[in-house]
Amino acid sequence: MTKRIVSLPGDGIGVEVTEAALRVAQAAGQKAGLSFEIQEFLVGGEAIDAHGTPMEDEVVSACKSADAVILGAVGGPKWDNNPKELRPEIALLRLRKELGLFTNLRPVKVFDALVGASTLKPEVVQGVDILVVRELTGGIYFGEPKFTEQVNGEERAVDTMSYRTSEIERIAKVAFEAARKRRGKVASVDKANILATSQLWRKTVTRVANDFPDVALEHVLVDNCAMQIVREPKQFDVILTENMFGDILSDEASMLTGSLGMLPSASLGDGVAMYEPVHGSAPQIAGQGIANPLAAISSVALMFRFSFGLEAPAQSIERAVDRLLADGLRSADLALNGEMVLGTQEITQAVLDRLD
Ligand code: IPM
Ligand code: MG
């Protein structure tokens, strides 16, 4: 069987880690009797430089007719002062919106071999296994109006945070269903003491919970959640939250694992899904061959699981990652003082060598 993948390496280390991820996808796919037809496009800053736009329209249509989309990362200092319609991030937001990817799953799992790599104490992080379920197409990222204006000789900027009941319901269902297959707990994160959107969020999540009597629901204010993630992360199973809170909390939670370079993600909707590492383009280390490809590679495992319904290659990749870490292999972001550091290619080869 052949699956069509659209590959969007993007900027900075996105290019290196996507190449690594595709190598692993092809090897794991082959063992599962799956081959891939890969179509690659520029997005983000590289697309701005080449085509004068963060993403050409044909990219969206190619993604819509693909079986899965793999994305590296977008952005970099080179484009930071661009006018807002020429910012690399536009490509990512447009893809999320136009592909209807309202669910973002960000599993935060601490590998036993890496408990020492986290900045937190080993006893705090050992055994952490959290699934962050982030709403991805609503909230302040997309709310209208959104503008900057001149008022009395100074600038004034406005963003709008907005949610509809139906948007909250569908993401809440995803979280409860995921919790059912895990440890049966959902922590719904909001700022209901202040924000109207959060009050609607809390009311709606509470109502959806009635259909899931077997799942325990608690509501946690976002500031408290940020604190609890570093105080006692093991209390969390599924964290359900809106777009911007999820952006912030998932970066925070990633540090439990030792590095942002370990976190994969899956963005799902009703059609094609997109897989990307949570980390960004890391311009300061781009092109040096030292980026950690494990987040991108683990995202490929999620692709096999969610887009193709194939557990065997998914688990084979996840076990390979687990084993190479247990074998003491480390990329620069994970290495402690004195540990030997491997580059992107070597880590990728180590994964390939360990596929079942
Ligand atoms: C992420 C990133 C993006 C976001 C940026 C690059 C637009 O930080 O996927 O977490 O804010 O969603
Ligand atoms: Mg982010």
Tab-separated table of C-alpha atoms and ligand atoms in Angstrom:
chain	number	residue	atom	x	y	z
A	1	MET	CA	0.000	0.000	0.000
A	2	THR	CA	1.180	3.535	-0.782
A	3	LYS	CA	0.381	6.611	1.311
A	4	ARG	CA	0.862	10.160	0.147
A	5	ILE	CA	2.730	12.410	2.549
A	6	VAL	CA	3.193	16.133	2.191
A	7	SER	CA	6.480	17.161	3.792
A	8	LEU	CA	6.873	20.768	4.937
A	9	PRO	CA	10.361	21.058	6.469
A	10	GLY	CA	10.063	24.827	6.956
A	11	ASP	CA	12.906	26.775	8.540
A	12	GLY	CA	16.025	26.239	10.609
A	13	ILE	CA	16.375	22.804	12.177
A	14	GLY	CA	12.935	21.963	10.759
A	15	VAL	CA	14.779	20.903	7.618
A	16	GLU	CA	17.192	18.574	9.416
A	17	VAL	CA	14.677	16.918	11.722
A	18	THR	CA	12.114	16.414	8.945
A	19	GLU	CA	14.684	14.631	6.823
A	20	ALA	CA	15.430	12.384	9.792
A	21	ALA	CA	11.739	11.764	10.437
A	22	LEU	CA	11.099	10.782	6.825
A	23	ARG	CA	13.974	8.311	6.847
A	24	VAL	CA	12.486	6.639	9.898
A	25	ALA	CA	8.975	6.769	8.400
A	26	GLN	CA	10.192	4.988	5.289
A	27	ALA	CA	12.065	2.311	7.190
A	28	ALA	CA	9.247	1.634	9.657
A	29	GLY	CA	6.674	1.788	6.855
A	30	GLN	CA	8.571	-0.739	4.784
A	31	LYS	CA	8.494	-3.245	7.629
A	32	ALA	CA	4.722	-2.726	7.840
A	33	GLY	CA	4.227	-3.112	4.075
A	34	LEU	CA	3.645	0.596	3.534
A	35	SER	CA	5.473	2.801	1.091
A	36	PHE	CA	5.280	6.554	0.839
A	37	GLU	CA	4.971	9.008	-1.974
A	38	ILE	CA	6.452	12.219	-0.636
A	39	GLN	CA	5.742	15.692	-1.965
A	40	GLU	CA	7.784	18.506	-0.478
A	41	PHE	CA	6.948	22.229	-0.319
A	42	LEU	CA	8.489	25.325	1.180
A	43	VAL	CA	6.607	27.004	4.040
A	44	GLY	CA	7.491	29.787	6.461
A	45	GLY	CA	10.524	32.014	6.039
A	46	GLU	CA	12.023	29.913	3.266
A	47	ALA	CA	8.790	30.309	1.281
A	48	ILE	CA	8.824	34.058	1.910
A	49	ASP	CA	12.347	34.260	0.501
A	50	ALA	CA	11.595	32.056	-2.493
A	51	HIS	CA	8.006	32.990	-3.344
A	52	GLY	CA	7.237	36.182	-1.431
A	53	THR	CA	4.572	34.476	0.674
A	54	PRO	CA	4.694	32.276	3.843
A	55	MET	CA	2.784	29.602	1.949
A	56	GLU	CA	1.499	29.245	-1.597
A	57	ASP	CA	-2.150	28.219	-2.044
A	58	GLU	CA	-1.166	25.002	-3.826
A	59	VAL	CA	0.393	23.789	-0.570
A	60	VAL	CA	-2.956	23.866	1.190
A	61	SER	CA	-4.647	21.918	-1.596
A	62	ALA	CA	-1.808	19.381	-1.684
A	63	CYS	CA	-2.181	18.880	2.085
A	64	LYS	CA	-5.939	18.464	1.789
A	65	SER	CA	-5.558	15.620	-0.677
A	66	ALA	CA	-2.649	13.934	1.135
A	67	ASP	CA	-2.900	11.061	3.615
A	68	ALA	CA	-0.763	12.908	6.192
A	69	VAL	CA	1.301	16.059	6.557
A	70	ILE	CA	4.695	16.242	8.265
A	71	LEU	CA	5.948	19.665	9.310
A	72	GLY	CA	9.331	20.704	10.721
A	73	ALA	CA	9.229	24.213	12.154
A	74	VAL	CA	8.748	27.756	10.942
A	75	GLY	CA	10.249	31.116	11.889
A	76	GLY	CA	13.575	32.740	12.615
A	77	PRO	CA	15.144	36.110	13.442
A	78	LYS	CA	15.602	36.887	9.763
A	79	TRP	CA	11.830	37.363	9.398
A	80	ASP	CA	11.019	38.649	12.906
A	81	ASN	CA	10.544	42.231	11.805
A	82	ASN	CA	8.452	41.390	8.754
A	83	PRO	CA	4.977	42.947	8.454
A	84	LYS	CA	2.376	40.628	9.951
A	85	GLU	CA	1.145	39.172	6.629
A	86	LEU	CA	4.739	38.192	5.831
A	87	ARG	CA	5.528	36.355	9.031
A	88	PRO	CA	6.506	32.657	8.750
A	89	GLU	CA	4.042	31.652	11.498
A	90	ILE	CA	1.141	32.614	9.217
A	91	ALA	CA	1.783	29.413	7.245
A	92	LEU	CA	1.303	27.264	10.322
A	93	LEU	CA	-1.824	29.060	11.508
A	94	ARG	CA	-3.348	28.914	8.022
A	95	LEU	CA	-2.665	25.182	7.770
A	96	ARG	CA	-4.244	24.536	11.159
A	97	LYS	CA	-7.315	26.583	10.242
A	98	GLU	CA	-7.787	25.448	6.661
A	99	LEU	CA	-7.197	21.775	7.435
A	100	GLY	CA	-9.593	22.074	10.402
A	101	LEU	CA	-7.003	20.752	12.869
A	102	PHE	CA	-8.806	21.640	16.075
A	103	THR	CA	-7.096	18.986	18.205
A	104	ASN	CA	-3.451	19.177	19.169
A	105	LEU	CA	-2.132	16.194	21.125
A	106	ARG	CA	1.162	16.734	22.912
A	107	PRO	CA	2.246	13.688	24.907
A	108	VAL	CA	4.742	14.519	27.649
A	109	LYS	CA	6.396	11.303	28.700
A	110	VAL	CA	9.524	11.179	30.809
A	111	PHE	CA	11.857	8.418	29.691
A	112	ASP	CA	13.480	6.556	32.590
A	113	ALA	CA	16.897	7.051	31.025
A	114	LEU	CA	16.395	10.817	30.984
A	115	VAL	CA	15.233	11.516	34.533
A	116	GLY	CA	18.640	13.061	35.168
A	117	ALA	CA	18.406	15.354	32.135
A	118	SER	CA	15.499	17.400	33.471
A	119	THR	CA	16.210	20.565	35.423
A	120	LEU	CA	13.747	19.224	38.018
A	121	LYS	CA	14.570	16.631	40.671
A	122	PRO	CA	14.513	12.994	39.459
A	123	GLU	CA	11.859	11.992	42.022
A	124	VAL	CA	9.567	14.735	40.713
A	125	VAL	CA	9.791	13.769	37.051
A	126	GLN	CA	10.260	10.001	37.136
A	127	GLY	CA	7.168	8.291	35.711
A	128	VAL	CA	5.511	11.466	34.420
A	129	ASP	CA	3.102	10.632	31.605
A	130	ILE	CA	0.835	13.521	30.622
A	131	LEU	CA	-1.213	14.091	27.488
A	132	VAL	CA	-1.778	17.763	26.756
A	133	VAL	CA	-4.916	18.201	24.648
A	134	ARG	CA	-4.695	21.692	23.217
A	135	GLU	CA	-7.509	23.368	21.274
A	136	LEU	CA	-5.836	24.568	18.085
A	137	THR	CA	-8.149	26.584	15.843
A	138	GLY	CA	-9.870	29.000	18.219
A	139	GLY	CA	-9.192	31.419	21.046
A	140	ILE	CA	-7.000	34.488	20.902
A	141	TYR	CA	-4.916	33.162	18.009
A	142	PHE	CA	-7.816	33.527	15.601
A	143	GLY	CA	-10.451	35.770	17.272
A	144	GLU	CA	-11.682	38.897	15.464
A	145	PRO	CA	-11.224	41.801	15.659
A	146	LYS	CA	-7.455	41.728	15.637
A	147	PHE	CA	-5.673	44.945	14.665
A	148	THR	CA	-3.263	47.737	15.515
A	149	GLU	CA	-4.406	51.348	15.254
A	150	GLN	CA	-3.174	54.859	16.003
A	151	VAL	CA	-4.884	56.525	18.969
A	152	ASN	CA	-3.856	59.975	20.167
A	153	GLY	CA	-0.391	59.697	18.736
A	154	GLU	CA	0.330	56.218	20.062
A	155	GLU	CA	-0.316	52.713	18.856
A	156	ARG	CA	-3.062	50.550	20.283
A	157	ALA	CA	-3.289	46.825	19.541
A	158	VAL	CA	-6.250	44.496	20.038
A	159	ASP	CA	-6.555	40.711	20.029
A	160	THR	CA	-9.820	38.949	20.692
A	161	MET	CA	-10.260	35.750	22.658
A	162	SER	CA	-13.386	33.992	21.535
A	163	TYR	CA	-14.894	30.502	21.841
A	164	ARG	CA	-18.194	28.974	20.813
A	165	THR	CA	-19.853	26.130	22.733
A	166	SER	CA	-19.417	23.730	19.815
A	167	GLU	CA	-15.675	24.431	19.628
A	168	ILE	CA	-15.298	23.603	23.318
A	169	GLU	CA	-17.521	20.536	23.159
A	170	ARG	CA	-15.603	18.813	20.395
A	171	ILE	CA	-12.183	19.259	22.002
A	172	ALA	CA	-13.546	18.260	25.427
A	173	LYS	CA	-14.830	14.997	23.926
A	174	VAL	CA	-11.368	14.277	22.542
A	175	ALA	CA	-9.867	14.758	26.008
A	176	PHE	CA	-12.411	12.556	27.795
A	177	GLU	CA	-12.094	9.814	25.206
A	178	ALA	CA	-8.301	9.918	25.504
A	179	ALA	CA	-8.524	9.789	29.314
A	180	ARG	CA	-10.682	6.666	29.068
A	181	LYS	CA	-7.806	4.854	27.374
A	182	ARG	CA	-5.313	6.163	29.946
A	183	ARG	CA	-5.694	6.712	33.678
A	184	GLY	CA	-9.202	8.192	33.524
A	185	LYS	CA	-8.441	11.737	34.672
A	186	VAL	CA	-8.987	15.083	32.944
A	187	ALA	CA	-7.690	18.371	34.312
A	188	SER	CA	-9.463	21.144	32.418
A	189	VAL	CA	-7.423	24.325	32.538
A	190	ASP	CA	-8.985	27.794	32.351
A	191	LYS	CA	-9.033	31.263	33.864
A	192	ALA	CA	-12.702	31.138	34.846
A	193	ASN	CA	-12.203	33.602	37.694
A	194	ILE	CA	-11.608	36.341	35.071
A	195	LEU	CA	-12.348	35.404	31.469
A	196	ALA	CA	-15.790	35.018	29.892
A	197	THR	CA	-14.388	32.469	27.428
A	198	SER	CA	-13.134	30.429	30.387
A	199	GLN	CA	-16.525	30.545	32.096
A	200	LEU	CA	-18.106	29.134	28.939
A	201	TRP	CA	-15.236	26.646	28.744
A	202	ARG	CA	-15.823	25.408	32.296
A	203	LYS	CA	-19.617	25.190	31.904
A	204	THR	CA	-19.306	23.283	28.633
A	205	VAL	CA	-16.606	20.881	29.818
A	206	THR	CA	-18.669	20.135	32.930
A	207	ARG	CA	-21.661	19.275	30.757
A	208	VAL	CA	-19.632	17.072	28.389
A	209	ALA	CA	-18.261	15.260	31.461
A	210	ASN	CA	-21.777	13.949	32.184
A	211	ASP	CA	-21.376	11.638	29.208
A	212	PHE	CA	-18.150	10.258	30.697
A	213	PRO	CA	-19.058	9.199	34.258
A	214	ASP	CA	-16.029	6.887	34.306
A	215	VAL	CA	-13.608	9.824	33.883
A	216	ALA	CA	-12.700	12.079	36.815
A	217	LEU	CA	-12.801	15.774	35.938
A	218	GLU	CA	-11.158	18.602	37.832
A	219	HIS	CA	-10.965	22.266	36.885
A	220	VAL	CA	-7.609	23.958	37.385
A	221	LEU	CA	-6.890	27.661	36.963
A	222	VAL	CA	-4.093	28.217	34.474
A	223	ASP	CA	-1.738	29.985	36.896
A	224	ASN	CA	-2.162	27.198	39.413
A	225	CYS	CA	-1.652	24.602	36.663
A	226	ALA	CA	1.625	26.232	35.623
A	227	MET	CA	2.776	25.922	39.221
A	228	GLN	CA	1.504	22.335	39.707
A	229	ILE	CA	3.336	21.162	36.565
A	230	VAL	CA	6.667	21.863	38.227
A	231	ARG	CA	5.530	21.077	41.795
A	232	GLU	CA	3.904	17.679	41.304
A	233	PRO	CA	3.530	16.782	37.620
A	234	LYS	CA	2.559	13.184	38.356
A	235	GLN	CA	-0.899	14.331	39.484
A	236	PHE	CA	-1.804	14.950	35.814
A	237	ASP	CA	-3.114	12.450	33.281
A	238	VAL	CA	-4.883	14.431	30.521
A	239	ILE	CA	-4.605	18.225	30.541
A	240	LEU	CA	-7.362	19.811	28.447
A	241	THR	CA	-6.947	23.449	27.544
A	242	GLU	CA	-7.572	26.257	25.094
A	243	ASN	CA	-5.173	27.377	22.404
A	244	MET	CA	-2.858	29.906	24.065
A	245	PHE	CA	-2.793	28.271	27.507
A	246	GLY	CA	-1.919	25.009	25.741
A	247	ASP	CA	0.902	26.686	23.850
A	248	ILE	CA	2.462	27.956	27.057
A	249	LEU	CA	1.826	24.950	29.291
A	250	SER	CA	3.123	22.461	26.732
A	251	ASP	CA	6.473	24.253	26.491
A	252	GLU	CA	6.634	24.265	30.271
A	253	ALA	CA	5.704	20.594	30.517
A	254	SER	CA	8.288	19.670	27.897
A	255	MET	CA	11.053	20.551	30.328
A	256	LEU	CA	9.951	17.693	32.581
A	257	THR	CA	11.319	15.404	29.873
A	258	GLY	CA	14.715	17.059	29.857
A	259	SER	CA	14.353	18.896	26.584
A	260	LEU	CA	11.856	20.565	24.313
A	261	GLY	CA	13.614	18.434	21.707
A	262	MET	CA	11.741	15.351	22.927
A	263	LEU	CA	8.126	16.430	22.439
A	264	PRO	CA	6.126	15.173	19.435
A	265	SER	CA	2.688	16.383	18.457
A	266	ALA	CA	-0.273	15.404	16.346
A	267	SER	CA	-2.787	17.905	15.025
A	268	LEU	CA	-6.050	16.232	14.145
A	269	GLY	CA	-9.395	17.281	12.715
A	270	ASP	CA	-12.007	15.616	10.574
A	271	GLY	CA	-9.736	15.170	7.552
A	272	VAL	CA	-5.993	14.932	7.003
A	273	ALA	CA	-3.768	15.220	10.089
A	274	MET	CA	-0.470	17.022	10.585
A	275	TYR	CA	2.506	15.846	12.631
A	276	GLU	CA	5.211	18.122	13.953
A	277	PRO	CA	7.731	18.410	16.757
A	278	VAL	CA	6.692	20.920	19.426
A	279	HIS	CA	10.084	22.620	19.294
A	280	GLY	CA	10.691	25.524	16.947
A	281	SER	CA	13.239	26.232	14.234
A	282	ALA	CA	16.136	26.834	16.702
A	283	PRO	CA	18.000	29.192	14.323
A	284	GLN	CA	21.012	29.366	16.637
A	285	ILE	CA	21.876	25.701	15.959
A	286	ALA	CA	20.403	25.325	12.465
A	287	GLY	CA	22.547	23.759	9.773
A	288	GLN	CA	25.107	22.365	12.204
A	289	GLY	CA	23.780	18.816	12.221
A	290	ILE	CA	23.371	18.784	16.004
A	291	ALA	CA	19.591	19.126	16.345
A	292	ASN	CA	17.759	16.423	18.276
A	293	PRO	CA	15.499	14.636	15.743
A	294	LEU	CA	13.628	12.570	18.355
A	295	ALA	CA	10.579	14.847	18.595
A	296	ALA	CA	10.111	14.740	14.826
A	297	ILE	CA	10.755	10.985	14.774
A	298	SER	CA	8.268	10.401	17.602
A	299	SER	CA	5.755	12.491	15.646
A	300	VAL	CA	6.063	9.930	12.856
A	301	ALA	CA	5.081	7.247	15.373
A	302	LEU	CA	1.937	9.275	16.050
A	303	MET	CA	1.307	9.417	12.297
A	304	PHE	CA	1.340	5.633	12.014
A	305	ARG	CA	-1.013	5.419	14.993
A	306	PHE	CA	-3.546	8.137	14.213
A	307	SER	CA	-3.518	8.499	10.415
A	308	PHE	CA	-2.867	4.921	9.378
A	309	GLY	CA	-4.206	3.005	12.390
A	310	LEU	CA	-0.950	1.023	12.571
A	311	GLU	CA	0.241	0.282	16.097
A	312	ALA	CA	3.157	-1.988	15.139
A	313	PRO	CA	5.346	0.637	13.402
A	314	ALA	CA	4.265	3.265	15.943
A	315	GLN	CA	5.418	1.133	18.847
A	316	SER	CA	8.498	-0.022	17.009
A	317	ILE	CA	9.634	3.601	16.675
A	318	GLU	CA	8.729	4.425	20.271
A	319	ARG	CA	10.611	1.406	21.565
A	320	ALA	CA	13.628	2.289	19.414
A	321	VAL	CA	13.722	5.768	20.959
A	322	ASP	CA	13.367	4.295	24.418
A	323	ARG	CA	16.209	1.838	23.757
A	324	LEU	CA	18.691	4.294	22.333
A	325	LEU	CA	18.179	6.509	25.361
A	326	ALA	CA	18.597	3.500	27.633
A	327	ASP	CA	21.798	2.717	25.719
A	328	GLY	CA	23.075	6.128	26.790
A	329	LEU	CA	22.982	7.812	23.392
A	330	ARG	CA	22.429	11.573	23.695
A	331	SER	CA	22.010	14.550	21.415
A	332	ALA	CA	23.503	17.882	22.503
A	333	ASP	CA	20.328	19.125	24.211
A	334	LEU	CA	20.151	16.005	26.406
A	335	ALA	CA	23.776	15.400	27.280
A	336	LEU	CA	24.931	16.088	30.799
A	337	ASN	CA	28.452	17.307	31.453
A	338	GLY	CA	30.963	14.845	30.095
A	339	GLU	CA	28.458	12.683	28.207
A	340	MET	CA	29.276	11.922	24.601
A	341	VAL	CA	27.191	13.935	22.166
A	342	LEU	CA	25.777	12.522	18.933
A	343	GLY	CA	24.589	14.531	15.936
A	344	THR	CA	21.248	14.430	14.133
A	345	GLN	CA	22.357	11.774	11.627
A	346	GLU	CA	23.854	9.511	14.272
A	347	ILE	CA	20.763	9.675	16.464
A	348	THR	CA	18.610	8.936	13.421
A	349	GLN	CA	20.803	5.964	12.517
A	350	ALA	CA	20.515	4.749	16.104
A	351	VAL	CA	16.726	4.752	15.759
A	352	LEU	CA	16.906	2.901	12.425
A	353	ASP	CA	19.232	0.294	13.929
A	354	ARG	CA	16.767	-0.375	16.726
A	355	LEU	CA	13.517	-0.756	14.753
A	356	ASP	CA	12.054	-4.240	15.256
B	1	IPM	C1	3.576	25.890	18.739
B	1	IPM	C2	4.250	27.162	18.276
B	1	IPM	C3	3.279	27.948	17.420
B	1	IPM	C4	2.087	28.306	18.287
B	1	IPM	C5	3.869	29.191	16.753
B	1	IPM	C6	5.096	28.880	15.944
B	1	IPM	C7	2.843	29.913	15.903
B	1	IPM	O1	4.713	27.877	19.361
B	1	IPM	O2	3.138	25.105	17.880
B	1	IPM	O3	3.488	25.680	19.944
B	1	IPM	O4	2.112	29.322	18.987
B	1	IPM	O5	1.105	27.566	18.262
B	2	MG	MG	4.516	26.851	21.224
